[in-house]
mmCIF file of C-alpha atoms in Angstrom:
data_model
loop_
_atom_site.group_PDB
_atom_site.id
_atom_site.type_symbol
_atom_site.label_atom_id
_atom_site.label_comp_id
_atom_site.label_asym_id
_atom_site.label_seq_id
_atom_site.Cartn_x
_atom_site.Cartn_y
_atom_site.Cartn_z
ATOM 1 C CA MET A 18 -35.695 -89.062 -39.021
ATOM 2 C CA ASP A 19 -34.854 -90.843 -35.995
ATOM 3 C CA LYS A 20 -31.775 -88.291 -35.209
ATOM 4 C CA VAL A 21 -30.457 -85.557 -36.885
ATOM 5 C CA LYS A 22 -26.400 -86.352 -37.561
ATOM 6 C CA VAL A 23 -24.529 -83.236 -36.610
ATOM 7 C CA GLY A 24 -21.031 -82.186 -37.418
ATOM 8 C CA ILE A 25 -19.485 -79.132 -35.723
ATOM 9 C CA LEU A 26 -16.988 -76.812 -37.220
ATOM 10 C CA GLY A 27 -14.691 -75.152 -34.705
ATOM 11 C CA LEU A 28 -13.844 -76.494 -31.092
ATOM 12 C CA GLY A 29 -13.157 -73.352 -29.237
ATOM 13 C CA ARG A 30 -14.677 -72.442 -26.021
ATOM 14 C CA TRP A 31 -18.140 -72.019 -27.435
ATOM 15 C CA GLY A 32 -17.769 -74.844 -30.192
ATOM 16 C CA MET A 33 -17.163 -77.210 -27.130
ATOM 17 C CA ASN A 34 -20.191 -76.043 -25.762
ATOM 18 C CA HIS A 35 -21.815 -76.888 -28.710
ATOM 19 C CA LEU A 36 -20.570 -80.301 -28.681
ATOM 20 C CA GLU A 37 -21.499 -80.761 -25.035
ATOM 21 C CA ALA A 38 -25.248 -79.463 -25.748
ATOM 22 C CA PHE A 39 -25.690 -81.587 -28.830
ATOM 23 C CA CYS A 40 -24.137 -84.949 -27.094
ATOM 24 C CA SER A 41 -26.897 -84.171 -24.405
ATOM 25 C CA LEU A 42 -29.834 -84.475 -26.758
ATOM 26 C CA ALA A 43 -31.831 -87.661 -27.572
ATOM 27 C CA GLN A 44 -32.868 -86.331 -30.973
ATOM 28 C CA ALA A 45 -29.085 -85.560 -32.079
ATOM 29 C CA GLU A 46 -26.093 -87.578 -32.952
ATOM 30 C CA VAL A 47 -22.563 -85.842 -33.221
ATOM 31 C CA VAL A 48 -20.887 -87.699 -35.946
ATOM 32 C CA ALA A 49 -17.885 -85.673 -36.668
ATOM 33 C CA VAL A 50 -15.975 -82.437 -35.691
ATOM 34 C CA CYS A 51 -13.371 -80.219 -37.169
ATOM 35 C CA ASP A 52 -10.600 -78.304 -35.683
ATOM 36 C CA HIS A 53 -6.984 -77.228 -36.536
ATOM 37 C CA SER A 54 -5.980 -78.181 -32.948
ATOM 38 C CA PRO A 55 -4.946 -81.889 -32.751
ATOM 39 C CA GLU A 56 -5.380 -81.595 -28.852
ATOM 40 C CA LYS A 57 -8.981 -80.321 -29.345
ATOM 41 C CA LEU A 58 -9.675 -83.319 -31.688
ATOM 42 C CA GLU A 59 -8.438 -85.765 -29.482
ATOM 43 C CA LEU A 60 -10.325 -84.318 -26.504
ATOM 44 C CA ALA A 61 -13.472 -84.581 -28.424
ATOM 45 C CA GLY A 62 -12.670 -88.294 -29.427
ATOM 46 C CA GLN A 63 -11.782 -89.447 -25.893
ATOM 47 C CA LYS A 64 -14.475 -87.358 -24.018
ATOM 48 C CA TYR A 65 -17.519 -87.634 -26.220
ATOM 49 C CA GLY A 66 -16.727 -90.776 -28.333
ATOM 50 C CA ILE A 67 -16.515 -88.744 -31.736
ATOM 51 C CA LYS A 68 -14.938 -91.362 -34.391
ATOM 52 C CA GLN A 69 -14.569 -88.852 -37.231
ATOM 53 C CA LEU A 70 -11.976 -86.229 -36.306
ATOM 54 C CA TYR A 71 -11.031 -83.786 -39.060
ATOM 55 C CA SER A 72 -8.538 -81.108 -39.499
ATOM 56 C CA ASN A 73 -9.621 -80.366 -43.085
ATOM 57 C CA VAL A 74 -13.160 -78.529 -43.376
ATOM 58 C CA ASP A 75 -13.802 -79.960 -46.690
ATOM 59 C CA ASP A 76 -13.688 -83.340 -45.203
ATOM 60 C CA LEU A 77 -16.392 -82.404 -42.714
ATOM 61 C CA ILE A 78 -18.551 -80.838 -45.455
ATOM 62 C CA LEU A 79 -18.351 -83.779 -47.767
ATOM 63 C CA ASN A 80 -19.299 -86.340 -45.060
ATOM 64 C CA ASP A 81 -22.586 -87.805 -46.604
ATOM 65 C CA ASP A 82 -23.455 -88.967 -42.972
ATOM 66 C CA ILE A 83 -24.050 -85.375 -41.692
ATOM 67 C CA ASP A 84 -27.504 -83.469 -41.988
ATOM 68 C CA LEU A 85 -26.644 -80.408 -40.072
ATOM 69 C CA ILE A 86 -23.319 -78.450 -39.676
ATOM 70 C CA SER A 87 -22.575 -76.020 -36.905
ATOM 71 C CA VAL A 88 -20.428 -73.570 -37.948
ATOM 72 C CA VAL A 89 -18.792 -72.252 -34.614
ATOM 73 C CA THR A 90 -15.412 -70.745 -36.075
ATOM 74 C CA PHE A 91 -14.045 -66.743 -35.896
ATOM 75 C CA GLU A 92 -16.849 -64.611 -37.209
ATOM 76 C CA SER A 93 -14.860 -63.610 -40.295
ATOM 77 C CA GLN A 94 -14.351 -67.249 -41.453
ATOM 78 C CA HIS A 95 -18.311 -68.097 -41.484
ATOM 79 C CA LEU A 96 -18.997 -67.337 -45.135
ATOM 80 C CA GLU A 97 -16.932 -70.026 -47.117
ATOM 81 C CA PRO A 98 -17.901 -73.012 -44.932
ATOM 82 C CA THR A 99 -21.391 -71.894 -44.834
ATOM 83 C CA LEU A 100 -21.893 -71.765 -48.510
ATOM 84 C CA LYS A 101 -20.164 -74.872 -49.385
ATOM 85 C CA ALA A 102 -22.091 -76.715 -46.502
ATOM 86 C CA LEU A 103 -25.430 -75.539 -48.157
ATOM 87 C CA ARG A 104 -24.362 -76.388 -51.501
ATOM 88 C CA SER A 105 -23.757 -80.045 -50.419
ATOM 89 C CA GLY A 106 -26.790 -80.456 -49.089
ATOM 90 C CA LYS A 107 -26.456 -79.700 -45.457
ATOM 91 C CA HIS A 108 -28.493 -77.796 -43.016
ATOM 92 C CA VAL A 109 -26.353 -75.098 -41.506
ATOM 93 C CA LEU A 110 -26.264 -73.394 -38.047
ATOM 94 C CA VAL A 111 -23.963 -70.235 -38.080
ATOM 95 C CA GLU A 112 -23.050 -68.732 -34.811
ATOM 96 C CA LYS A 113 -23.650 -65.254 -34.230
ATOM 97 C CA PRO A 114 -22.466 -62.914 -35.561
ATOM 98 C CA VAL A 115 -23.446 -64.700 -38.891
ATOM 99 C CA THR A 116 -21.121 -62.377 -40.320
ATOM 100 C CA ILE A 117 -19.514 -58.916 -39.939
ATOM 101 C CA ARG A 118 -20.342 -58.136 -43.618
ATOM 102 C CA PRO A 119 -23.931 -57.404 -44.793
ATOM 103 C CA GLU A 120 -23.271 -58.260 -48.140
ATOM 104 C CA GLU A 121 -22.095 -61.971 -46.904
ATOM 105 C CA ALA A 122 -25.024 -62.360 -44.817
ATOM 106 C CA ARG A 123 -27.230 -61.639 -48.014
ATOM 107 C CA GLU A 124 -25.153 -63.945 -50.072
ATOM 108 C CA MET A 125 -25.685 -66.860 -47.417
ATOM 109 C CA GLN A 126 -29.652 -66.221 -47.464
ATOM 110 C CA THR A 127 -29.675 -66.342 -51.570
ATOM 111 C CA VAL A 128 -27.458 -69.784 -51.300
ATOM 112 C CA ALA A 129 -29.769 -71.118 -48.655
ATOM 113 C CA ALA A 130 -32.935 -70.321 -50.712
ATOM 114 C CA ASP A 131 -31.219 -72.012 -53.806
ATOM 115 C CA SER A 132 -30.178 -75.081 -51.850
ATOM 116 C CA GLY A 133 -33.651 -75.572 -50.195
ATOM 117 C CA ARG A 134 -31.653 -76.163 -46.829
ATOM 118 C CA LEU A 135 -32.312 -74.644 -43.609
ATOM 119 C CA LEU A 136 -29.816 -71.808 -42.575
ATOM 120 C CA LEU A 137 -30.285 -70.971 -38.890
ATOM 121 C CA PRO A 138 -28.626 -68.010 -36.927
ATOM 122 C CA GLY A 139 -27.366 -68.704 -33.416
ATOM 123 C CA HIS A 140 -29.234 -66.218 -31.656
ATOM 124 C CA LEU A 141 -29.987 -68.279 -28.467
ATOM 125 C CA LEU A 142 -31.664 -65.446 -26.482
ATOM 126 C CA ARG A 143 -34.815 -66.119 -28.036
ATOM 127 C CA PHE A 144 -34.771 -69.306 -26.066
ATOM 128 C CA ASP A 145 -34.003 -67.906 -22.812
ATOM 129 C CA PRO A 146 -37.426 -67.958 -20.789
ATOM 130 C CA ARG A 147 -36.897 -64.444 -19.526
ATOM 131 C CA TYR A 148 -36.328 -63.040 -23.048
ATOM 132 C CA ALA A 149 -39.095 -65.192 -24.503
ATOM 133 C CA ALA A 150 -41.631 -64.201 -21.871
ATOM 134 C CA ILE A 151 -41.287 -60.562 -22.931
ATOM 135 C CA LYS A 152 -41.888 -61.637 -26.600
ATOM 136 C CA GLU A 153 -45.115 -63.505 -25.528
ATOM 137 C CA ALA A 154 -46.534 -60.417 -23.149
ATOM 138 C CA ILE A 155 -45.735 -58.511 -26.423
ATOM 139 C CA GLN A 156 -47.797 -60.738 -28.490
ATOM 140 C CA SER A 157 -50.408 -61.526 -25.961
ATOM 141 C CA GLY A 158 -51.077 -57.695 -25.207
ATOM 142 C CA LYS A 159 -49.968 -57.928 -21.773
ATOM 143 C CA VAL A 160 -47.232 -55.150 -23.029
ATOM 144 C CA GLY A 161 -48.303 -54.921 -26.360
ATOM 145 C CA THR A 162 -46.603 -53.411 -29.262
ATOM 146 C CA PRO A 163 -43.199 -51.740 -28.151
ATOM 147 C CA VAL A 164 -42.742 -48.016 -28.078
ATOM 148 C CA SER A 165 -39.777 -47.774 -26.142
ATOM 149 C CA MET A 166 -36.887 -50.613 -25.534
ATOM 150 C CA TYR A 167 -33.688 -50.202 -23.277
ATOM 151 C CA MET A 168 -31.120 -52.874 -23.324
ATOM 152 C CA LYS A 169 -27.707 -53.065 -21.586
ATOM 153 C CA ARG A 170 -25.237 -55.875 -21.939
ATOM 154 C CA ALA A 171 -22.043 -55.626 -19.917
ATOM 155 C CA ARG A 172 -19.192 -57.952 -19.442
ATOM 156 C CA GLU A 173 -15.752 -58.309 -17.706
ATOM 157 C CA GLN A 174 -12.956 -56.332 -18.592
ATOM 158 C CA PHE A 175 -10.499 -58.958 -19.221
ATOM 159 C CA LEU A 176 -12.788 -60.661 -22.048
ATOM 160 C CA PHE A 177 -12.076 -57.453 -24.098
ATOM 161 C CA ASP A 178 -8.429 -58.652 -25.261
ATOM 162 C CA THR A 179 -10.147 -61.557 -26.815
ATOM 163 C CA PHE A 180 -12.817 -60.068 -28.423
ATOM 164 C CA LYS A 181 -11.571 -56.780 -29.438
ATOM 165 C CA ARG A 182 -10.562 -58.716 -32.790
ATOM 166 C CA VAL A 183 -13.891 -57.130 -34.004
ATOM 167 C CA HIS A 184 -16.150 -54.183 -33.173
ATOM 168 C CA THR A 185 -18.123 -54.354 -29.968
ATOM 169 C CA VAL A 186 -21.526 -54.386 -32.093
ATOM 170 C CA TYR A 187 -20.685 -57.754 -33.311
ATOM 171 C CA GLU A 188 -19.660 -59.600 -30.201
ATOM 172 C CA LEU A 189 -21.940 -58.023 -27.409
ATOM 173 C CA MET A 190 -24.666 -55.797 -29.249
ATOM 174 C CA ILE A 191 -25.640 -58.026 -31.781
ATOM 175 C CA HIS A 192 -27.533 -59.952 -29.400
ATOM 176 C CA ASP A 193 -29.772 -56.853 -28.463
ATOM 177 C CA ILE A 194 -30.171 -56.014 -31.731
ATOM 178 C CA ASP A 195 -31.577 -59.159 -32.489
ATOM 179 C CA LEU A 196 -33.913 -58.973 -29.761
ATOM 180 C CA ALA A 197 -35.008 -55.422 -30.502
ATOM 181 C CA ILE A 198 -35.845 -56.555 -34.227
ATOM 182 C CA TRP A 199 -37.818 -59.454 -32.725
ATOM 183 C CA TYR A 200 -39.670 -57.490 -30.398
ATOM 184 C CA ALA A 201 -40.536 -54.526 -32.493
ATOM 185 C CA GLY A 202 -41.681 -57.008 -35.507
ATOM 186 C CA CYS A 203 -40.288 -54.540 -38.151
ATOM 187 C CA ARG A 204 -36.992 -53.075 -39.668
ATOM 188 C CA VAL A 205 -34.883 -50.452 -38.469
ATOM 189 C CA LYS A 206 -34.899 -47.060 -40.366
ATOM 190 C CA LYS A 207 -32.449 -44.871 -38.589
ATOM 191 C CA VAL A 208 -29.226 -45.399 -36.574
ATOM 192 C CA LYS A 209 -27.130 -43.135 -34.072
ATOM 193 C CA ALA A 210 -24.227 -44.552 -32.316
ATOM 194 C CA TYR A 211 -21.422 -43.593 -30.123
ATOM 195 C CA GLY A 212 -18.471 -45.382 -29.241
ATOM 196 C CA ARG A 213 -15.745 -44.527 -26.455
ATOM 197 C CA THR A 214 -12.503 -46.364 -26.217
ATOM 198 C CA LEU A 215 -10.078 -46.260 -23.167
ATOM 199 C CA SER A 216 -7.131 -48.299 -24.495
ATOM 200 C CA GLY A 217 -7.196 -46.892 -27.965
ATOM 201 C CA SER A 218 -8.596 -50.014 -29.643
ATOM 202 C CA SER A 219 -10.336 -49.727 -32.815
ATOM 203 C CA SER A 220 -13.001 -51.686 -30.812
ATOM 204 C CA PRO A 221 -14.777 -49.310 -28.393
ATOM 205 C CA GLU A 222 -14.947 -50.637 -24.887
ATOM 206 C CA VAL A 223 -18.282 -48.571 -24.392
ATOM 207 C CA LEU A 224 -21.034 -48.437 -27.071
ATOM 208 C CA TRP A 225 -24.353 -46.864 -27.089
ATOM 209 C CA ALA A 226 -26.907 -47.333 -30.113
ATOM 210 C CA ASN A 227 -30.164 -45.275 -30.881
ATOM 211 C CA LEU A 228 -32.498 -47.256 -33.168
ATOM 212 C CA GLU A 229 -35.768 -45.843 -34.722
ATOM 213 C CA PHE A 230 -37.746 -48.523 -36.199
ATOM 214 C CA GLU A 231 -40.411 -48.052 -39.164
ATOM 215 C CA ASN A 232 -43.316 -48.483 -36.905
ATOM 216 C CA GLY A 233 -42.066 -45.639 -34.691
ATOM 217 C CA ALA A 234 -40.746 -47.777 -31.838
ATOM 218 C CA ILE A 235 -37.501 -46.617 -30.503
ATOM 219 C CA ALA A 236 -34.538 -48.301 -28.758
ATOM 220 C CA VAL A 237 -31.364 -47.292 -26.729
ATOM 221 C CA LEU A 238 -28.686 -50.293 -26.571
ATOM 222 C CA HIS A 239 -25.790 -50.117 -24.360
ATOM 223 C CA SER A 240 -22.883 -52.669 -24.375
ATOM 224 C CA ASN A 241 -19.395 -52.343 -22.718
ATOM 225 C CA TRP A 242 -16.613 -54.440 -21.416
ATOM 226 C CA MET A 243 -16.321 -52.194 -18.428
ATOM 227 C CA THR A 244 -17.074 -54.806 -15.372
ATOM 228 C CA PRO A 245 -14.135 -54.935 -12.967
ATOM 229 C CA ASP A 246 -12.890 -58.390 -13.222
ATOM 230 C CA ALA A 247 -12.820 -58.412 -9.186
ATOM 231 C CA ALA A 248 -16.573 -57.783 -9.007
ATOM 232 C CA GLY A 249 -16.760 -61.486 -10.118
ATOM 233 C CA ILE A 250 -19.904 -60.971 -12.275
ATOM 234 C CA GLU A 251 -20.079 -62.685 -15.349
ATOM 235 C CA ILE A 252 -23.059 -61.097 -16.822
ATOM 236 C CA ALA A 253 -24.676 -57.566 -16.084
ATOM 237 C CA ASP A 254 -27.412 -57.558 -18.528
ATOM 238 C CA ALA A 255 -30.445 -55.520 -18.247
ATOM 239 C CA ILE A 256 -33.742 -54.847 -20.392
ATOM 240 C CA GLU A 257 -36.889 -52.747 -20.326
ATOM 241 C CA VAL A 258 -39.631 -52.863 -22.875
ATOM 242 C CA ILE A 259 -42.393 -50.183 -22.609
ATOM 243 C CA GLY A 260 -45.436 -51.240 -24.834
ATOM 244 C CA GLN A 261 -48.896 -49.567 -25.569
ATOM 245 C CA SER A 262 -50.433 -51.555 -22.669
ATOM 246 C CA GLY A 263 -47.628 -52.276 -20.151
ATOM 247 C CA SER A 264 -44.116 -52.721 -19.432
ATOM 248 C CA ALA A 265 -41.483 -55.650 -18.956
ATOM 249 C CA HIS A 266 -37.966 -55.584 -17.195
ATOM 250 C CA PHE A 267 -35.197 -57.322 -15.502
ATOM 251 C CA GLU A 268 -31.717 -56.933 -14.498
ATOM 252 C CA SER A 269 -29.741 -60.130 -14.140
ATOM 253 C CA SER A 270 -26.912 -59.216 -11.921
ATOM 254 C CA HIS A 271 -29.185 -58.508 -9.013
ATOM 255 C CA SER A 272 -31.670 -61.432 -9.465
ATOM 256 C CA GLY A 273 -28.917 -64.205 -10.243
ATOM 257 C CA LEU A 274 -26.937 -66.669 -8.370
ATOM 258 C CA HIS A 275 -24.238 -65.188 -5.734
ATOM 259 C CA ILE A 276 -21.587 -67.281 -4.166
ATOM 260 C CA TRP A 277 -19.498 -65.846 -1.676
ATOM 261 C CA ASP A 278 -15.983 -67.484 -0.732
ATOM 262 C CA GLY A 279 -12.619 -66.550 0.443
ATOM 263 C CA GLY A 280 -11.736 -65.222 -3.142
ATOM 264 C CA GLY A 281 -14.712 -62.886 -2.783
ATOM 265 C CA ARG A 282 -18.049 -63.004 -4.731
ATOM 266 C CA LEU A 283 -19.072 -64.755 -7.818
ATOM 267 C CA THR A 284 -22.255 -64.128 -9.752
ATOM 268 C CA PRO A 285 -22.089 -67.018 -12.571
ATOM 269 C CA ASP A 286 -24.448 -67.376 -15.558
ATOM 270 C CA ILE A 287 -27.274 -69.968 -14.889
ATOM 271 C CA HIS A 288 -29.027 -69.542 -17.943
ATOM 272 C CA ILE A 289 -26.958 -70.051 -21.049
ATOM 273 C CA HIS A 290 -24.972 -73.185 -20.814
ATOM 274 C CA VAL A 291 -24.660 -74.960 -17.169
ATOM 275 C CA LYS A 292 -24.749 -78.426 -15.604
ATOM 276 C CA LEU A 293 -27.728 -79.630 -13.357
ATOM 277 C CA HIS A 294 -27.157 -83.005 -11.695
ATOM 278 C CA GLY A 295 -24.422 -83.469 -14.510
ATOM 279 C CA GLU A 296 -26.773 -82.772 -17.371
ATOM 280 C CA THR A 297 -26.395 -79.885 -19.843
ATOM 281 C CA ILE A 298 -29.257 -77.297 -19.650
ATOM 282 C CA GLY A 299 -29.716 -73.806 -20.608
ATOM 283 C CA SER A 300 -30.829 -71.537 -23.747
ATOM 284 C CA LEU A 301 -28.165 -73.102 -25.959
ATOM 285 C CA ARG A 302 -29.697 -76.645 -25.663
ATOM 286 C CA GLU A 303 -33.057 -75.192 -26.008
ATOM 287 C CA GLN A 304 -31.768 -73.712 -29.186
ATOM 288 C CA LEU A 305 -30.365 -76.862 -30.517
ATOM 289 C CA THR A 306 -33.483 -78.980 -29.647
ATOM 290 C CA TYR A 307 -35.588 -76.647 -31.560
ATOM 291 C CA ILE A 308 -33.506 -76.662 -34.827
ATOM 292 C CA CYS A 309 -33.143 -80.422 -34.329
ATOM 293 C CA ARG A 310 -37.105 -80.686 -34.181
ATOM 294 C CA CYS A 311 -37.399 -78.448 -37.172
ATOM 295 C CA ILE A 312 -34.801 -80.436 -39.229
ATOM 296 C CA ALA A 313 -36.579 -83.922 -38.006
ATOM 297 C CA GLN A 314 -40.193 -82.582 -38.893
ATOM 298 C CA GLY A 315 -39.258 -80.738 -42.174
ATOM 299 C CA ALA A 316 -40.458 -77.671 -40.614
ATOM 300 C CA GLU A 317 -39.522 -74.049 -41.136
ATOM 301 C CA PRO A 318 -38.343 -72.606 -38.101
ATOM 302 C CA SER A 319 -40.773 -69.619 -36.742
ATOM 303 C CA VAL A 320 -39.007 -68.657 -33.373
ATOM 304 C CA ILE A 321 -35.666 -67.870 -35.338
ATOM 305 C CA SER A 322 -35.204 -65.928 -38.447
ATOM 306 C CA PHE A 323 -32.162 -65.662 -40.723
ATOM 307 C CA ALA A 324 -33.809 -62.741 -42.458
ATOM 308 C CA ASP A 325 -33.729 -61.020 -39.027
ATOM 309 C CA ALA A 326 -30.393 -62.128 -38.745
ATOM 310 C CA VAL A 327 -29.298 -60.383 -42.100
ATOM 311 C CA HIS A 328 -31.074 -57.252 -41.178
ATOM 312 C CA GLY A 329 -29.208 -57.339 -37.642
ATOM 313 C CA VAL A 330 -25.868 -57.205 -39.657
ATOM 314 C CA GLU A 331 -27.077 -54.352 -41.666
ATOM 315 C CA VAL A 332 -27.867 -52.395 -38.481
ATOM 316 C CA ALA A 333 -24.743 -53.487 -36.903
ATOM 317 C CA ASP A 334 -22.833 -51.994 -40.052
ATOM 318 C CA ALA A 335 -24.991 -48.887 -39.648
ATOM 319 C CA ILE A 336 -23.851 -48.586 -36.078
ATOM 320 C CA VAL A 337 -20.110 -49.137 -36.965
ATOM 321 C CA ALA A 338 -20.603 -45.978 -39.691
ATOM 322 C CA SER A 339 -22.419 -43.854 -37.242
ATOM 323 C CA CYS A 340 -19.422 -44.189 -34.665
ATOM 324 C CA GLU A 341 -17.030 -43.624 -37.517
ATOM 325 C CA LYS A 342 -18.529 -40.527 -39.040
ATOM 326 C CA GLY A 343 -20.377 -39.069 -36.037
ATOM 327 C CA GLN A 344 -23.656 -38.855 -37.822
ATOM 328 C CA GLU A 345 -27.023 -40.443 -38.082
ATOM 329 C CA ILE A 346 -27.286 -43.130 -40.595
ATOM 330 C CA VAL A 347 -30.507 -43.908 -42.370
ATOM 331 C CA LEU A 348 -30.463 -47.520 -43.742
ATOM 332 C CA GLY A 349 -30.668 -48.442 -47.114
ATOM 333 C CA VAL A 350 -28.877 -44.919 -48.051
ATOM 334 C CA SER A 351 -25.176 -44.962 -48.950
ATOM 335 C CA VAL A 352 -22.809 -42.673 -46.821
ATOM 336 C CA GLN A 353 -19.824 -41.400 -48.463
#
């Protein structure tokens, strides 16, 4: 296979990033996009030269030119197009969270196995060199098997108006749930979580979760939408992993780029999706490169795992239940 032919479903902010990143890859060709907005379709056609512009998802899925469909719609709308695409013989990349319902994640996994196609979760932090270096240090023995993990993820307050459509665990904490599962190398058995809201929203602005893994490792995850907008800090994340033989840690807002001007300070993200000399770089591009390589070579991915994504949604669901019920949740045990 010379190039992986890609179709993109959803041209919101992140969907446009997918389009831009895919178009930067020598091993990929975006042949079609789909969105309900005529303006976004026109933009994709004019800026990126995409010829096949669809407003109907079935037209995208039934396009025989496509090898891989990238599903970048709202999290509650992932199931149906993913199942249809798999059954039509397409590989599928599903953005995080792959769904907000554990039963849907398990159904996706079953259909993918039956179809023989690759189903890939969009957990791109596994392709961020900082987080990947921690995984390597765990595996090499420099850090060793994790005993304790702490992960914080903070975003600007204005973003909450957009992302409060679902529980904070699915928009912010899902990243750290995946990292914790990846680092621990086993499953979560117990969850105790705490959520606090200032606005009265059903989604908490502040969320803490304690995880206990089957191998005895423990993790504390903290996500919030409380960074003041005027602070100018897009991403304020931190991580510490203490292993049996060492530790690893970093704090993003202290070591990142700072720009000071007449409007104040800006600390932009320079790791996920940015431009360098007019070219797209970042962990999103690295993730898509890896996925295209797996498809082109007919190789099963080893860096990302849909089974881990399924478990991540199960853990997220338990975190929501723990917040609501004010009690510890044991995974696999029904709570009335």
